[in-house]
């Protein structure tokens, strides 16, 4: 980018450095107060992923085991000026082997979390769901953004914006329960969840409204537990009590929501990234539904987001009983 373009863009550039993200920082502090989690960092052969793991180790959030081709890991460390003398490297030939070795380490209890390095998400999660590696549960895997939105009064959990493209009703049941369990791990005893759609009324030709109504009834029947759930709700009705009241919606969820569940990956991904790029939000990223949490951050994630993703994994691992 030349200087002329930079000069034009400068007045419009977001000033994230001036925005405080107290909620993620609070999660980070809670994790630091706990024992660091032994974590397999899978194929950390690029500077961002290796640096993120070492930053988390230096913050006493994780104890990293670097799983991947040793020569590539050491070359990356040399490029970034990172000293690896205090960290264990488990040598593998390639990323596929790294994913399987890391999953087996989790299966036998050597590590209590996995962290994505320079490896495709599908390849890593393929090892997690492989029957041979023993990390599968009855739940479907799902991704959760734990978001600190400065203009909102509490932490927001957004799901699923990264894994399940077009989930059916039973997939959504697992996605919602995973998010509820994550909220519990973060110290939210009875989270309020909004099942999002384009409208707040049930419309036979909009499948997401039918799914939302069914999920609410599943809560009544004990198929979903541990939360207050309402839906369908449009995004404005979920976030703004005033918007909900204008529509005649009488519910404890609008204006005080903890979990926003999108109808599909596309809509979830778009509104999560809109919050990040237009509302100065920061997000931790985690995958739930396996026997251990999987730390999953964007390649564009900055230090706070990488560290807080590890912090969320610490708290989830404790909730799963993986740590004392």
Short mmCIF file of C-alpha atoms in Angstrom, two decimals:
data_model
loop_
_atom_site.label_atom_id
_atom_site.label_comp_id
_atom_site.label_asym_id
_atom_site.label_seq_id
_atom_site.Cartn_x
_atom_site.Cartn_y
_atom_site.Cartn_z
CA UNK A 1 0.00 0.00 0.00
CA UNK A 2 1.57 3.32 -1.02
CA UNK A 3 1.75 6.41 1.20
CA UNK A 4 -1.00 8.26 -0.69
CA UNK A 5 -3.51 5.46 -0.07
CA UNK A 6 -2.49 5.16 3.58
CA UNK A 7 -3.06 8.90 4.04
CA UNK A 8 -6.59 8.62 2.62
CA UNK A 9 -7.49 5.58 4.72
CA UNK A 10 -5.92 6.74 7.99
CA UNK A 11 -8.87 8.86 9.27
CA UNK A 12 -11.22 5.94 8.67
CA UNK A 13 -9.07 3.18 10.15
CA UNK A 14 -10.53 1.52 13.28
CA UNK A 15 -8.63 2.53 16.41
CA UNK A 16 -8.75 -0.88 18.12
CA UNK A 17 -5.81 0.04 20.33
CA UNK A 18 -8.03 2.62 22.00
CA UNK A 19 -10.83 0.12 22.69
CA UNK A 20 -10.67 -1.87 25.91
CA UNK A 21 -11.89 -5.47 25.97
CA UNK A 22 -12.39 -6.03 29.66
CA UNK A 23 -14.43 -9.22 29.31
CA UNK A 24 -11.78 -11.16 27.39
CA UNK A 25 -9.15 -9.78 29.75
CA UNK A 26 -11.22 -11.06 32.69
CA UNK A 27 -11.43 -14.54 31.14
CA UNK A 28 -7.67 -14.39 30.60
CA UNK A 29 -7.08 -13.53 34.25
CA UNK A 30 -9.33 -16.35 35.45
CA UNK A 31 -7.35 -18.80 33.32
CA UNK A 32 -4.05 -17.49 34.71
CA UNK A 33 -5.35 -18.17 38.20
CA UNK A 34 -5.72 -21.86 37.27
CA UNK A 35 -3.07 -24.45 36.44
CA UNK A 36 -1.79 -24.27 32.84
CA UNK A 37 -3.30 -26.86 30.52
CA UNK A 38 -1.04 -29.37 28.73
CA UNK A 39 -1.90 -28.65 25.08
CA UNK A 40 -0.88 -30.29 21.81
CA UNK A 41 -0.16 -27.56 19.27
CA UNK A 42 -0.77 -29.25 15.93
CA UNK A 43 1.67 -28.46 13.10
CA UNK A 44 2.87 -25.01 14.29
CA UNK A 45 4.99 -24.35 11.19
CA UNK A 46 4.06 -20.71 10.59
CA UNK A 47 5.05 -17.73 12.70
CA UNK A 48 1.53 -16.82 13.88
CA UNK A 49 0.59 -20.23 15.24
CA UNK A 50 3.97 -20.89 16.86
CA UNK A 51 4.14 -17.43 18.37
CA UNK A 52 0.59 -17.78 19.70
CA UNK A 53 1.45 -21.03 21.46
CA UNK A 54 4.62 -19.61 23.00
CA UNK A 55 2.81 -16.44 24.13
CA UNK A 56 0.20 -18.61 25.88
CA UNK A 57 2.97 -20.64 27.51
CA UNK A 58 4.76 -17.51 28.71
CA UNK A 59 1.46 -16.29 30.16
CA UNK A 60 1.22 -19.63 32.06
CA UNK A 61 -2.06 -20.53 30.35
CA UNK A 62 -0.90 -23.67 28.54
CA UNK A 63 2.01 -26.10 28.56
CA UNK A 64 2.61 -26.57 24.82
CA UNK A 65 3.67 -29.79 23.12
CA UNK A 66 4.70 -28.84 19.59
CA UNK A 67 3.56 -31.65 17.29
CA UNK A 68 4.83 -31.57 13.70
CA UNK A 69 7.91 -31.77 11.49
CA UNK A 70 10.74 -30.75 13.82
CA UNK A 71 12.89 -29.17 11.12
CA UNK A 72 10.02 -26.93 9.97
CA UNK A 73 9.11 -25.97 13.54
CA UNK A 74 12.72 -25.03 14.35
CA UNK A 75 13.06 -23.09 11.09
CA UNK A 76 9.91 -21.15 11.94
CA UNK A 77 11.22 -20.45 15.44
CA UNK A 78 14.49 -19.17 14.02
CA UNK A 79 12.61 -16.93 11.59
CA UNK A 80 10.54 -15.47 14.45
CA UNK A 81 13.39 -15.28 16.96
CA UNK A 82 11.74 -17.76 19.34
CA UNK A 83 13.81 -19.88 21.74
CA UNK A 84 12.37 -23.42 21.95
CA UNK A 85 14.75 -24.84 24.55
CA UNK A 86 12.01 -25.05 27.20
CA UNK A 87 9.42 -26.70 24.95
CA UNK A 88 8.96 -30.30 23.88
CA UNK A 89 8.73 -31.10 20.16
CA UNK A 90 7.06 -34.32 18.99
CA UNK A 91 8.45 -34.95 15.52
CA UNK A 92 6.11 -36.10 12.74
CA UNK A 93 6.53 -36.36 9.00
CA UNK A 94 3.59 -34.19 7.97
CA UNK A 95 0.43 -32.42 9.15
CA UNK A 96 -1.81 -35.49 8.85
CA UNK A 97 0.41 -37.49 11.18
CA UNK A 98 0.67 -34.49 13.52
CA UNK A 99 -3.13 -34.34 13.86
CA UNK A 100 -3.39 -38.06 14.64
CA UNK A 101 -0.49 -38.05 17.10
CA UNK A 102 -1.98 -35.03 18.91
CA UNK A 103 -5.40 -36.71 19.09
CA UNK A 104 -3.86 -39.86 20.55
CA UNK A 105 -2.03 -37.74 23.14
CA UNK A 106 -5.40 -36.32 24.16
CA UNK A 107 -6.97 -39.77 24.22
CA UNK A 108 -4.39 -41.09 26.70
CA UNK A 109 -4.55 -37.95 28.86
CA UNK A 110 -1.07 -36.63 28.07
CA UNK A 111 -2.69 -33.37 26.93
CA UNK A 112 -6.08 -31.87 27.82
CA UNK A 113 -6.58 -29.56 24.83
CA UNK A 114 -5.64 -29.30 21.16
CA UNK A 115 -4.56 -26.10 19.40
CA UNK A 116 -4.69 -25.55 15.65
CA UNK A 117 -1.43 -24.60 14.00
CA UNK A 118 -0.70 -24.30 10.28
CA UNK A 119 -3.11 -27.07 9.34
CA UNK A 120 -6.48 -27.09 7.62
CA UNK A 121 -9.36 -27.09 10.07
CA UNK A 122 -10.96 -30.07 8.30
CA UNK A 123 -7.75 -32.08 8.61
CA UNK A 124 -7.42 -31.39 12.32
CA UNK A 125 -11.07 -32.09 13.11
CA UNK A 126 -10.95 -35.21 10.95
CA UNK A 127 -8.43 -36.63 13.44
CA UNK A 128 -10.62 -35.50 16.35
CA UNK A 129 -13.71 -37.35 15.07
CA UNK A 130 -11.82 -40.45 13.91
CA UNK A 131 -13.12 -43.48 15.82
CA UNK A 132 -9.57 -44.79 16.20
CA UNK A 133 -8.47 -41.74 18.18
CA UNK A 134 -11.17 -42.00 20.84
CA UNK A 135 -12.12 -38.32 21.16
CA UNK A 136 -15.63 -38.56 19.74
CA UNK A 137 -18.67 -38.15 21.93
CA UNK A 138 -22.37 -38.46 21.10
CA UNK A 139 -22.32 -34.72 20.32
CA UNK A 140 -21.66 -33.07 17.00
CA UNK A 141 -18.63 -30.77 16.95
CA UNK A 142 -19.40 -27.06 16.80
CA UNK A 143 -17.50 -23.79 16.91
CA UNK A 144 -18.16 -20.99 19.37
CA UNK A 145 -16.97 -17.40 19.15
CA UNK A 146 -16.65 -15.95 22.66
CA UNK A 147 -16.99 -12.28 21.79
CA UNK A 148 -16.21 -9.08 23.64
CA UNK A 149 -18.33 -6.42 21.93
CA UNK A 150 -17.59 -3.02 23.55
CA UNK A 151 -21.08 -1.70 22.79
CA UNK A 152 -22.80 -4.65 24.52
CA UNK A 153 -22.97 -5.08 28.28
CA UNK A 154 -21.88 -8.72 28.55
CA UNK A 155 -19.92 -11.46 26.80
CA UNK A 156 -21.63 -12.84 23.69
CA UNK A 157 -21.29 -16.42 22.51
CA UNK A 158 -21.98 -16.84 18.79
CA UNK A 159 -22.45 -20.25 17.24
CA UNK A 160 -21.90 -21.89 14.76
CA UNK A 161 -19.85 -19.76 12.41
CA UNK A 162 -17.08 -22.13 11.35
CA UNK A 163 -17.98 -25.83 11.11
CA UNK A 164 -21.61 -26.80 10.47
CA UNK A 165 -22.68 -25.40 7.11
CA UNK A 166 -26.39 -26.14 7.09
CA UNK A 167 -27.27 -27.95 10.32
CA UNK A 168 -30.50 -29.90 10.72
CA UNK A 169 -32.63 -29.84 13.87
CA UNK A 170 -30.66 -32.48 15.78
CA UNK A 171 -27.37 -30.86 14.77
CA UNK A 172 -28.72 -27.59 16.14
CA UNK A 173 -29.63 -29.30 19.39
CA UNK A 174 -25.95 -30.30 19.82
CA UNK A 175 -24.69 -26.88 18.70
CA UNK A 176 -26.89 -25.15 21.26
CA UNK A 177 -25.99 -27.54 24.09
CA UNK A 178 -22.26 -27.11 23.33
CA UNK A 179 -22.66 -23.33 23.60
CA UNK A 180 -24.60 -23.67 26.86
CA UNK A 181 -21.86 -25.89 28.31
CA UNK A 182 -19.23 -23.36 27.23
CA UNK A 183 -21.19 -20.58 28.95
CA UNK A 184 -21.33 -22.66 32.15
CA UNK A 185 -17.54 -23.13 31.97
CA UNK A 186 -17.16 -19.35 31.73
CA UNK A 187 -19.16 -18.87 34.91
CA UNK A 188 -22.58 -18.10 33.43
CA UNK A 189 -24.86 -20.43 35.44
CA UNK A 190 -28.09 -19.93 33.45
CA UNK A 191 -27.28 -18.39 30.05
CA UNK A 192 -29.98 -16.82 27.92
CA UNK A 193 -29.96 -18.12 24.36
CA UNK A 194 -31.63 -16.65 21.28
CA UNK A 195 -32.33 -18.90 18.29
CA UNK A 196 -31.99 -16.50 15.38
CA UNK A 197 -33.93 -16.22 12.16
CA UNK A 198 -34.97 -13.38 9.87
CA UNK A 199 -38.29 -12.96 11.71
CA UNK A 200 -39.69 -13.56 15.17
CA UNK A 201 -42.82 -15.44 14.08
CA UNK A 202 -43.09 -19.04 12.96
CA UNK A 203 -43.30 -19.22 9.18
CA UNK A 204 -43.82 -22.61 7.51
CA UNK A 205 -41.71 -21.53 4.53
CA UNK A 206 -38.74 -20.45 6.70
CA UNK A 207 -37.21 -23.63 8.11
CA UNK A 208 -35.13 -21.82 10.74
CA UNK A 209 -38.30 -20.56 12.46
CA UNK A 210 -39.65 -24.12 12.70
CA UNK A 211 -36.32 -25.36 14.07
CA UNK A 212 -36.28 -22.55 16.63
CA UNK A 213 -39.74 -23.46 17.88
CA UNK A 214 -38.75 -27.13 18.11
CA UNK A 215 -35.59 -26.30 20.06
CA UNK A 216 -37.63 -24.33 22.59
CA UNK A 217 -39.92 -27.32 23.07
CA UNK A 218 -36.88 -29.61 23.39
CA UNK A 219 -35.80 -27.44 26.32
CA UNK A 220 -39.22 -27.97 27.91
CA UNK A 221 -38.81 -31.74 27.50
CA UNK A 222 -35.28 -31.89 28.92
CA UNK A 223 -33.55 -32.64 25.61
CA UNK A 224 -31.66 -29.36 26.08
CA UNK A 225 -30.66 -28.29 29.59
CA UNK A 226 -29.07 -25.47 31.55
CA UNK A 227 -30.36 -22.35 29.81
CA UNK A 228 -33.28 -20.04 29.10
CA UNK A 229 -34.02 -20.35 25.38
CA UNK A 230 -36.26 -18.30 23.10
CA UNK A 231 -36.81 -18.25 19.38
CA UNK A 232 -37.31 -17.57 16.66
CA UNK A 233 -35.91 -14.10 17.24
CA UNK A 234 -34.52 -11.68 14.70
CA UNK A 235 -31.12 -10.24 15.54
CA UNK A 236 -32.53 -6.87 16.62
CA UNK A 237 -35.13 -8.52 18.86
CA UNK A 238 -32.45 -10.61 20.55
CA UNK A 239 -30.03 -7.74 21.21
CA UNK A 240 -32.47 -4.89 21.91
CA UNK A 241 -35.22 -5.06 24.52
CA UNK A 242 -36.80 -1.98 22.97
CA UNK A 243 -37.00 -3.67 19.55
CA UNK A 244 -38.56 -6.75 21.16
CA UNK A 245 -41.17 -4.74 23.05
CA UNK A 246 -42.04 -2.84 19.88
CA UNK A 247 -42.85 -6.22 18.32
CA UNK A 248 -44.88 -7.33 21.35
CA UNK A 249 -42.32 -9.95 22.44
CA UNK A 250 -42.45 -10.60 26.17
CA UNK A 251 -39.39 -12.67 27.06
CA UNK A 252 -36.42 -12.56 29.48
CA UNK A 253 -33.97 -13.12 26.60
CA UNK A 254 -34.12 -9.93 24.48
CA UNK A 255 -31.69 -7.25 25.60
CA UNK A 256 -29.87 -9.61 27.96
CA UNK A 257 -28.88 -12.48 25.66
CA UNK A 258 -25.70 -14.51 26.26
CA UNK A 259 -25.83 -16.92 23.30
CA UNK A 260 -26.75 -16.08 19.72
CA UNK A 261 -27.35 -19.18 17.64
CA UNK A 262 -27.36 -18.61 13.89
CA UNK A 263 -29.48 -20.67 11.50
CA UNK A 264 -26.46 -21.63 9.36
CA UNK A 265 -22.75 -21.09 8.99
CA UNK A 266 -22.99 -18.32 6.40
CA UNK A 267 -25.16 -16.01 8.48
CA UNK A 268 -23.23 -16.76 11.68
CA UNK A 269 -19.88 -16.13 10.07
CA UNK A 270 -21.02 -12.87 8.52
CA UNK A 271 -22.52 -11.32 11.64
CA UNK A 272 -19.59 -12.43 13.83
CA UNK A 273 -17.12 -10.80 11.44
CA UNK A 274 -19.29 -7.71 11.14
CA UNK A 275 -19.03 -7.29 14.89
CA UNK A 276 -15.26 -7.69 14.69
CA UNK A 277 -14.66 -5.29 11.81
CA UNK A 278 -17.44 -2.73 12.34
CA UNK A 279 -17.94 -2.77 16.11
CA UNK A 280 -14.35 -3.29 17.33
CA UNK A 281 -15.24 -6.68 18.83
CA UNK A 282 -12.58 -9.23 19.73
CA UNK A 283 -13.24 -12.95 19.78
CA UNK A 284 -11.85 -16.12 21.26
CA UNK A 285 -12.53 -19.26 19.23
CA UNK A 286 -13.10 -22.78 20.48
CA UNK A 287 -14.55 -26.07 19.21
CA UNK A 288 -16.67 -28.14 21.56
CA UNK A 289 -18.33 -31.53 21.34
CA UNK A 290 -15.19 -33.68 21.67
CA UNK A 291 -13.63 -35.07 24.84
CA UNK A 292 -11.20 -32.15 24.89
CA UNK A 293 -11.59 -28.54 23.75
CA UNK A 294 -9.99 -27.54 20.46
CA UNK A 295 -8.50 -24.03 20.26
CA UNK A 296 -9.35 -22.63 16.85
CA UNK A 297 -8.40 -19.07 15.94
CA UNK A 298 -8.32 -17.12 12.71
CA UNK A 299 -4.99 -16.55 10.98
CA UNK A 300 -5.77 -12.85 11.38
CA UNK A 301 -6.23 -13.14 15.16
CA UNK A 302 -4.16 -10.81 17.32
CA UNK A 303 -2.44 -11.59 20.61
CA UNK A 304 -5.46 -10.98 22.90
CA UNK A 305 -7.67 -13.23 20.76
CA UNK A 306 -5.10 -16.03 20.65
CA UNK A 307 -4.47 -15.86 24.40
CA UNK A 308 -8.15 -15.63 25.32
CA UNK A 309 -8.92 -18.64 23.08
CA UNK A 310 -6.41 -20.61 25.15
CA UNK A 311 -7.98 -19.19 28.31
CA UNK A 312 -11.45 -20.37 27.29
CA UNK A 313 -9.98 -23.84 26.66
CA UNK A 314 -8.51 -23.87 30.19
CA UNK A 315 -11.91 -23.12 31.70
CA UNK A 316 -13.69 -25.67 29.49
CA UNK A 317 -11.09 -28.34 30.35
CA UNK A 318 -11.68 -27.69 34.04
CA UNK A 319 -15.45 -27.95 33.53
CA UNK A 320 -15.00 -31.24 31.65
CA UNK A 321 -13.09 -32.56 34.65
CA UNK A 322 -9.80 -32.75 32.78
CA UNK A 323 -8.01 -30.66 35.42
CA UNK A 324 -8.08 -30.52 39.19
#
